[in-house]
């Protein structure tokens, strides 16, 4: 097996163009499991750890954050927890401290597992994935168009993930995950919510309850039409939101849970996260925290 070690982004793109079959490795928390279990023997590994650009995040001129694919969860939590609270909550549930030290959102996107914890908050927060190839340059892919199937994404063989872009939260964001225990667990299912008060809109993301992470679009449209932003949360609106979120899932039975349980749990988490977010919004706590 060849081990390719570019030191710049340009070198990394050139290496991927030259060897599209080379498997990128960042934190290695997915790649090394596959190698150790002999599930996969790639002809080449493309180690991205020396590419300094990938480990940086910046605030862009349009106000959005551009977070390099190689920024590990532990830094996302410490450095961006206030600005990306939903994603940081999800990051806190990933694996163990060791996994969060090494694992990255870039790797989560690269693996494109329906159970990956970063996907629901990326969807709820309207993230855009920045990918690049030597031949065709940069492509900006909205998160909702990135996931194509079970462990399949819109990434082409000669492309690498450079970063994701996301606006800092303008309202409360929450993530909820059901697992068979509290830590070191793959989601049975998960749900993320992001309030966008300026646009009077609510974003959602469903995890591990469909072939891909997905938004609960009908539930979002329902809230856009029915939510009174100046009043207490109407129990009937809350209940209908839960029903529509559950209906957006198309789960399967597997070792972690049944389809019925997952659908039910999505409805419960949708109601819970909306209640948490709404209470935070109405109390003015979010504005005080955001400064
Ligand atoms: C014990 C354990 C517990 C875990 N718990 C969780 C959990 O709770 N929640 C969860 O979501 N995940 C979990 N995972 C899975 C894994 O930690 C995450 O998916 C993590 O985000 C992967 O990041 P990484 O940087 O380690 O990726 P890597 O293993 O380096 O790569 C993962 C995939 O992405 C590709 N890739 C990496 N970087 C790029 C790039 N820049 N461009 C293109 N492709 C790229 C790789 O080729 C590979 O296909 C766990 C793993 C282990 C071993």
GROMACS .gro file of C-alpha atoms and ligand atoms in nm:
model
  344
    1UNK     CA    1   0.000   0.000   0.000
    2UNK     CA    2   0.137   0.342  -0.094
    3UNK     CA    3   0.129   0.618   0.165
    4UNK     CA    4   0.104   0.963   0.009
    5UNK     CA    5   0.190   1.260   0.230
    6UNK     CA    6   0.123   1.598   0.066
    7UNK     CA    7   0.222   1.906   0.266
    8UNK     CA    8   0.002   2.161   0.086
    9UNK     CA    9  -0.355   2.167  -0.039
   10UNK     CA   10  -0.233   2.200  -0.399
   11UNK     CA   11  -0.017   1.889  -0.357
   12UNK     CA   12  -0.309   1.702  -0.201
   13UNK     CA   13  -0.535   1.788  -0.498
   14UNK     CA   14  -0.261   1.689  -0.744
   15UNK     CA   15  -0.214   1.356  -0.565
   16UNK     CA   16  -0.590   1.286  -0.573
   17UNK     CA   17  -0.603   1.374  -0.943
   18UNK     CA   18  -0.313   1.140  -1.010
   19UNK     CA   19  -0.446   0.859  -0.789
   20UNK     CA   20  -0.827   0.890  -0.763
   21UNK     CA   21  -0.836   0.548  -0.594
   22UNK     CA   22  -0.624   0.677  -0.302
   23UNK     CA   23  -0.826   0.688   0.021
   24UNK     CA   24  -0.791   1.017   0.210
   25UNK     CA   25  -0.717   0.984   0.579
   26UNK     CA   26  -0.763   1.267   0.831
   27UNK     CA   27  -0.828   1.159   1.191
   28UNK     CA   28  -0.835   0.796   1.077
   29UNK     CA   29  -1.114   0.704   1.320
   30UNK     CA   30  -1.318   0.552   1.037
   31UNK     CA   31  -1.039   0.460   0.795
   32UNK     CA   32  -0.827   0.275   1.050
   33UNK     CA   33  -1.122   0.068   1.173
   34UNK     CA   34  -1.179  -0.053   0.816
   35UNK     CA   35  -0.808  -0.132   0.773
   36UNK     CA   36  -0.776  -0.305   1.109
   37UNK     CA   37  -1.076  -0.528   1.037
   38UNK     CA   38  -0.943  -0.594   0.688
   39UNK     CA   39  -1.268  -0.464   0.540
   40UNK     CA   40  -1.083  -0.260   0.285
   41UNK     CA   41  -0.725  -0.271   0.145
   42UNK     CA   42  -0.681   0.049  -0.059
   43UNK     CA   43  -0.390   0.066  -0.303
   44UNK     CA   44  -0.293   0.400  -0.151
   45UNK     CA   45  -0.369   0.619   0.149
   46UNK     CA   46  -0.362   0.996   0.109
   47UNK     CA   47  -0.265   1.140   0.448
   48UNK     CA   48  -0.403   1.494   0.485
   49UNK     CA   49  -0.259   1.563   0.829
   50UNK     CA   50   0.031   1.774   0.704
   51UNK     CA   51  -0.194   2.005   0.505
   52UNK     CA   52  -0.208   2.298   0.747
   53UNK     CA   53  -0.494   2.479   0.566
   54UNK     CA   54  -0.734   2.197   0.656
   55UNK     CA   55  -0.682   2.250   1.029
   56UNK     CA   56  -0.783   2.618   1.017
   57UNK     CA   57  -1.116   2.794   1.048
   58UNK     CA   58  -1.188   3.152   0.947
   59UNK     CA   59  -1.470   3.404   0.948
   60UNK     CA   60  -1.539   3.503   0.586
   61UNK     CA   61  -1.633   3.846   0.453
   62UNK     CA   62  -1.997   3.739   0.416
   63UNK     CA   63  -2.001   3.660   0.791
   64UNK     CA   64  -2.009   3.284   0.743
   65UNK     CA   65  -1.761   3.055   0.913
   66UNK     CA   66  -1.536   2.845   0.693
   67UNK     CA   67  -1.424   2.545   0.894
   68UNK     CA   68  -1.143   2.332   0.750
   69UNK     CA   69  -1.219   1.964   0.700
   70UNK     CA   70  -0.934   1.873   0.936
   71UNK     CA   71  -1.052   2.069   1.243
   72UNK     CA   72  -1.111   1.800   1.507
   73UNK     CA   73  -1.430   1.785   1.717
   74UNK     CA   74  -1.246   1.885   2.031
   75UNK     CA   75  -1.147   2.220   1.874
   76UNK     CA   76  -1.488   2.272   1.721
   77UNK     CA   77  -1.639   2.240   2.069
   78UNK     CA   78  -1.380   2.465   2.237
   79UNK     CA   79  -1.338   2.731   1.969
   80UNK     CA   80  -1.674   2.741   1.790
   81UNK     CA   81  -1.917   2.612   2.053
   82UNK     CA   82  -2.084   2.954   2.096
   83UNK     CA   83  -2.118   3.021   1.726
   84UNK     CA   84  -2.220   2.673   1.612
   85UNK     CA   85  -2.402   2.544   1.921
   86UNK     CA   86  -2.602   2.269   1.746
   87UNK     CA   87  -2.297   2.121   1.579
   88UNK     CA   88  -2.096   2.151   1.901
   89UNK     CA   89  -2.369   1.964   2.090
   90UNK     CA   90  -2.355   1.688   1.832
   91UNK     CA   91  -1.974   1.685   1.847
   92UNK     CA   92  -1.987   1.632   2.225
   93UNK     CA   93  -2.178   1.307   2.167
   94UNK     CA   94  -1.924   1.164   1.919
   95UNK     CA   95  -1.737   0.858   2.053
   96UNK     CA   96  -1.499   0.929   2.340
   97UNK     CA   97  -1.240   1.200   2.417
   98UNK     CA   98  -0.986   1.005   2.208
   99UNK     CA   99  -1.220   0.993   1.909
  100UNK     CA  100  -1.310   1.362   1.948
  101UNK     CA  101  -0.939   1.450   1.957
  102UNK     CA  102  -0.879   1.287   1.620
  103UNK     CA  103  -1.219   1.278   1.445
  104UNK     CA  104  -1.336   1.559   1.219
  105UNK     CA  105  -1.649   1.685   1.045
  106UNK     CA  106  -1.456   1.641   0.719
  107UNK     CA  107  -1.416   1.270   0.796
  108UNK     CA  108  -1.782   1.241   0.899
  109UNK     CA  109  -1.876   1.393   0.561
  110UNK     CA  110  -1.628   1.170   0.377
  111UNK     CA  111  -1.777   0.859   0.537
  112UNK     CA  112  -2.134   0.991   0.470
  113UNK     CA  113  -2.288   0.741   0.710
  114UNK     CA  114  -2.659   0.805   0.770
  115UNK     CA  115  -2.573   0.778   1.142
  116UNK     CA  116  -2.294   1.041   1.141
  117UNK     CA  117  -2.367   1.291   1.417
  118UNK     CA  118  -2.256   1.607   1.241
  119UNK     CA  119  -2.501   1.571   0.952
  120UNK     CA  120  -2.831   1.673   1.122
  121UNK     CA  121  -2.692   2.005   1.257
  122UNK     CA  122  -2.521   2.076   0.923
  123UNK     CA  123  -2.861   2.032   0.755
  124UNK     CA  124  -3.053   2.236   1.013
  125UNK     CA  125  -2.795   2.516   0.991
  126UNK     CA  126  -2.790   2.534   0.608
  127UNK     CA  127  -2.424   2.435   0.583
  128UNK     CA  128  -2.253   2.427   0.244
  129UNK     CA  129  -1.976   2.178   0.176
  130UNK     CA  130  -1.672   2.314  -0.010
  131UNK     CA  131  -1.508   2.047  -0.226
  132UNK     CA  132  -1.230   2.087  -0.478
  133UNK     CA  133  -1.048   1.902  -0.755
  134UNK     CA  134  -0.734   1.995  -0.948
  135UNK     CA  135  -0.922   1.964  -1.278
  136UNK     CA  136  -1.248   2.151  -1.206
  137UNK     CA  137  -1.169   2.373  -0.909
  138UNK     CA  138  -1.408   2.448  -0.624
  139UNK     CA  139  -1.769   2.326  -0.596
  140UNK     CA  140  -2.004   2.446  -0.325
  141UNK     CA  141  -2.256   2.176  -0.235
  142UNK     CA  142  -2.545   2.254   0.002
  143UNK     CA  143  -2.554   1.988   0.276
  144UNK     CA  144  -2.904   1.886   0.164
  145UNK     CA  145  -2.757   1.787  -0.178
  146UNK     CA  146  -2.439   1.626  -0.045
  147UNK     CA  147  -2.580   1.295   0.082
  148UNK     CA  148  -2.684   1.066  -0.203
  149UNK     CA  149  -2.727   0.723  -0.043
  150UNK     CA  150  -2.602   0.496   0.234
  151UNK     CA  151  -2.236   0.600   0.272
  152UNK     CA  152  -2.254   0.771  -0.067
  153UNK     CA  153  -2.201   1.142  -0.123
  154UNK     CA  154  -2.180   1.389  -0.410
  155UNK     CA  155  -1.798   1.386  -0.385
  156UNK     CA  156  -1.629   1.281  -0.713
  157UNK     CA  157  -1.329   1.040  -0.704
  158UNK     CA  158  -1.081   1.318  -0.784
  159UNK     CA  159  -1.226   1.563  -0.529
  160UNK     CA  160  -1.138   1.635  -0.168
  161UNK     CA  161  -1.343   1.808   0.099
  162UNK     CA  162  -1.179   2.140   0.182
  163UNK     CA  163  -1.420   2.284   0.441
  164UNK     CA  164  -1.779   2.342   0.537
  165UNK     CA  165  -1.932   2.686   0.551
  166UNK     CA  166  -2.205   2.784   0.792
  167UNK     CA  167  -2.344   3.104   0.937
  168UNK     CA  168  -2.298   3.157   1.309
  169UNK     CA  169  -2.624   3.081   1.491
  170UNK     CA  170  -2.875   3.366   1.502
  171UNK     CA  171  -3.108   3.167   1.727
  172UNK     CA  172  -3.106   2.863   1.955
  173UNK     CA  173  -2.993   2.529   1.814
  174UNK     CA  174  -3.028   2.184   1.966
  175UNK     CA  175  -2.924   1.827   1.890
  176UNK     CA  176  -3.073   1.514   2.038
  177UNK     CA  177  -2.950   1.157   1.993
  178UNK     CA  178  -3.093   0.824   2.102
  179UNK     CA  179  -2.837   0.550   2.164
  180UNK     CA  180  -2.836   0.217   2.339
  181UNK     CA  181  -2.621   0.378   2.609
  182UNK     CA  182  -2.503   0.730   2.691
  183UNK     CA  183  -2.152   0.741   2.543
  184UNK     CA  184  -1.945   0.570   2.270
  185UNK     CA  185  -2.254   0.486   2.076
  186UNK     CA  186  -2.369   0.506   1.717
  187UNK     CA  187  -2.700   0.688   1.696
  188UNK     CA  188  -3.013   0.474   1.684
  189UNK     CA  189  -3.155   0.799   1.550
  190UNK     CA  190  -3.098   1.170   1.601
  191UNK     CA  191  -3.258   1.507   1.536
  192UNK     CA  192  -3.126   1.862   1.509
  193UNK     CA  193  -3.311   2.192   1.510
  194UNK     CA  194  -3.198   2.548   1.436
  195UNK     CA  195  -3.417   2.853   1.487
  196UNK     CA  196  -3.357   3.126   1.229
  197UNK     CA  197  -3.552   3.412   1.392
  198UNK     CA  198  -3.451   3.677   1.140
  199UNK     CA  199  -3.613   3.478   0.860
  200UNK     CA  200  -3.883   3.340   1.094
  201UNK     CA  201  -3.785   2.991   0.986
  202UNK     CA  202  -3.685   2.668   1.155
  203UNK     CA  203  -3.426   2.428   1.009
  204UNK     CA  204  -3.423   2.055   1.083
  205UNK     CA  205  -3.201   1.753   1.031
  206UNK     CA  206  -3.281   1.384   1.079
  207UNK     CA  207  -3.006   1.129   1.142
  208UNK     CA  208  -3.000   0.749   1.123
  209UNK     CA  209  -3.364   0.718   1.024
  210UNK     CA  210  -3.340   0.712   0.643
  211UNK     CA  211  -3.082   0.601   0.382
  212UNK     CA  212  -2.928   0.947   0.410
  213UNK     CA  213  -2.937   1.228   0.663
  214UNK     CA  214  -3.227   1.450   0.554
  215UNK     CA  215  -3.432   1.755   0.644
  216UNK     CA  216  -3.793   1.723   0.758
  217UNK     CA  217  -3.914   1.956   0.485
  218UNK     CA  218  -4.291   1.937   0.542
  219UNK     CA  219  -4.233   1.996   0.914
  220UNK     CA  220  -4.020   2.304   0.834
  221UNK     CA  221  -4.284   2.439   0.593
  222UNK     CA  222  -4.555   2.380   0.852
  223UNK     CA  223  -4.368   2.585   1.113
  224UNK     CA  224  -4.292   2.861   0.861
  225UNK     CA  225  -4.667   2.895   0.808
  226UNK     CA  226  -4.804   2.829   1.156
  227UNK     CA  227  -4.549   2.933   1.420
  228UNK     CA  228  -4.638   3.260   1.594
  229UNK     CA  229  -4.296   3.401   1.688
  230UNK     CA  230  -4.446   3.644   1.939
  231UNK     CA  231  -4.643   3.394   2.141
  232UNK     CA  232  -4.603   3.086   2.355
  233UNK     CA  233  -4.563   2.760   2.170
  234UNK     CA  234  -4.907   2.628   2.078
  235UNK     CA  235  -4.933   2.260   2.189
  236UNK     CA  236  -5.126   2.175   1.871
  237UNK     CA  237  -4.848   2.322   1.656
  238UNK     CA  238  -4.588   2.133   1.858
  239UNK     CA  239  -4.777   1.804   1.820
  240UNK     CA  240  -4.822   1.848   1.444
  241UNK     CA  241  -4.453   1.935   1.404
  242UNK     CA  242  -4.362   1.608   1.579
  243UNK     CA  243  -4.596   1.412   1.350
  244UNK     CA  244  -4.456   1.570   1.034
  245UNK     CA  245  -4.095   1.515   1.148
  246UNK     CA  246  -4.170   1.148   1.217
  247UNK     CA  247  -4.337   1.116   0.876
  248UNK     CA  248  -4.022   1.253   0.710
  249UNK     CA  249  -3.819   0.954   0.834
  250UNK     CA  250  -3.800   0.631   0.636
  251UNK     CA  251  -3.613   0.408   0.878
  252UNK     CA  252  -3.525   0.040   0.871
  253UNK     CA  253  -3.519  -0.235   1.131
  254UNK     CA  254  -3.161  -0.322   1.226
  255UNK     CA  255  -2.953  -0.433   1.524
  256UNK     CA  256  -2.974  -0.088   1.682
  257UNK     CA  257  -3.350  -0.043   1.669
  258UNK     CA  258  -3.672  -0.103   1.483
  259UNK     CA  259  -3.816   0.124   1.217
  260UNK     CA  260  -4.126   0.185   1.435
  261UNK     CA  261  -3.916   0.285   1.733
  262UNK     CA  262  -3.703   0.519   1.524
  263UNK     CA  263  -4.006   0.689   1.370
  264UNK     CA  264  -4.159   0.734   1.713
  265UNK     CA  265  -3.832   0.865   1.860
  266UNK     CA  266  -3.789   1.120   1.580
  267UNK     CA  267  -4.132   1.264   1.666
  268UNK     CA  268  -4.042   1.282   2.035
  269UNK     CA  269  -3.702   1.444   1.968
  270UNK     CA  270  -3.857   1.693   1.726
  271UNK     CA  271  -4.105   1.807   1.993
  272UNK     CA  272  -3.837   1.815   2.262
  273UNK     CA  273  -3.578   2.009   2.066
  274UNK     CA  274  -3.837   2.261   1.945
  275UNK     CA  275  -3.953   2.311   2.304
  276UNK     CA  276  -3.595   2.362   2.429
  277UNK     CA  277  -3.515   2.602   2.146
  278UNK     CA  278  -3.842   2.792   2.185
  279UNK     CA  279  -3.800   2.834   2.561
  280UNK     CA  280  -3.446   2.963   2.509
  281UNK     CA  281  -3.563   3.201   2.238
  282UNK     CA  282  -3.860   3.337   2.434
  283UNK     CA  283  -3.658   3.382   2.754
  284UNK     CA  284  -3.407   3.603   2.573
  285UNK     CA  285  -3.133   3.375   2.702
  286UNK     CA  286  -2.991   3.316   2.353
  287UNK     CA  287  -2.942   3.690   2.285
  288UNK     CA  288  -2.777   3.741   2.625
  289UNK     CA  289  -2.542   3.446   2.567
  290UNK     CA  290  -2.457   3.554   2.211
  291UNK     CA  291  -2.380   3.899   2.349
  292LIG     C1  292  -1.480   0.407   1.878
  292LIG     C2  293  -1.546   0.494   1.775
  292LIG     C3  294  -1.658   0.567   1.811
  292LIG     C4  295  -1.721   0.650   1.716
  292LIG     N1  296  -1.831   0.720   1.754
  292LIG     C5  297  -1.892   0.801   1.664
  292LIG     C6  298  -2.008   0.876   1.702
  292LIG     O1  299  -2.053   0.875   1.817
  292LIG     N2  300  -2.066   0.955   1.606
  292LIG     C7  301  -2.018   0.962   1.478
  292LIG     O2  302  -2.073   1.036   1.397
  292LIG     N3  303  -1.908   0.892   1.440
  292LIG     C8  304  -1.845   0.812   1.529
  292LIG     N4  305  -1.736   0.739   1.491
  292LIG     C9  306  -1.691   0.745   1.352
  292LIG    C10  307  -1.582   0.852   1.325
  292LIG     O3  308  -1.514   0.888   1.446
  292LIG    C11  309  -1.641   0.980   1.265
  292LIG     O4  310  -1.706   0.949   1.143
  292LIG    C12  311  -1.537   1.088   1.239
  292LIG     O5  312  -1.602   1.210   1.211
  292LIG    C13  313  -1.440   1.054   1.125
  292LIG     O6  314  -1.347   1.160   1.115
  292LIG     P1  315  -1.193   1.128   1.081
  292LIG     O7  316  -1.124   1.259   1.061
  292LIG     O8  317  -1.135   1.037   1.181
  292LIG     O9  318  -1.211   1.054   0.941
  292LIG     P2  319  -1.119   0.947   0.865
  292LIG    O10  320  -1.130   0.815   0.929
  292LIG    O11  321  -0.983   1.002   0.844
  292LIG    O12  322  -1.196   0.947   0.726
  292LIG    C14  323  -1.332   0.908   0.719
  292LIG    C15  324  -1.377   0.905   0.572
  292LIG    O13  325  -1.371   1.036   0.516
  292LIG    C16  326  -1.278   1.040   0.408
  292LIG     N5  327  -1.210   1.167   0.420
  292LIG    C17  328  -1.146   1.219   0.529
  292LIG     N6  329  -1.105   1.345   0.504
  292LIG    C18  330  -1.144   1.374   0.378
  292LIG    C19  331  -1.130   1.491   0.294
  292LIG     N7  332  -1.072   1.604   0.336
  292LIG     N8  333  -1.182   1.485   0.170
  292LIG    C20  334  -1.244   1.374   0.125
  292LIG     N9  335  -1.261   1.262   0.200
  292LIG    C21  336  -1.211   1.263   0.325
  292LIG    C22  337  -1.189   0.918   0.425
  292LIG    O14  338  -1.134   0.874   0.304
  292LIG    C23  339  -1.288   0.820   0.484
  292LIG    O15  340  -1.368   0.766   0.381
  292LIG    C24  341  -1.670   0.657   1.584
  292LIG    C25  342  -1.555   0.584   1.549
  292LIG    C26  343  -1.493   0.503   1.644
  292LIG    C27  344  -1.371   0.426   1.606
   0.00000   0.00000   0.00000
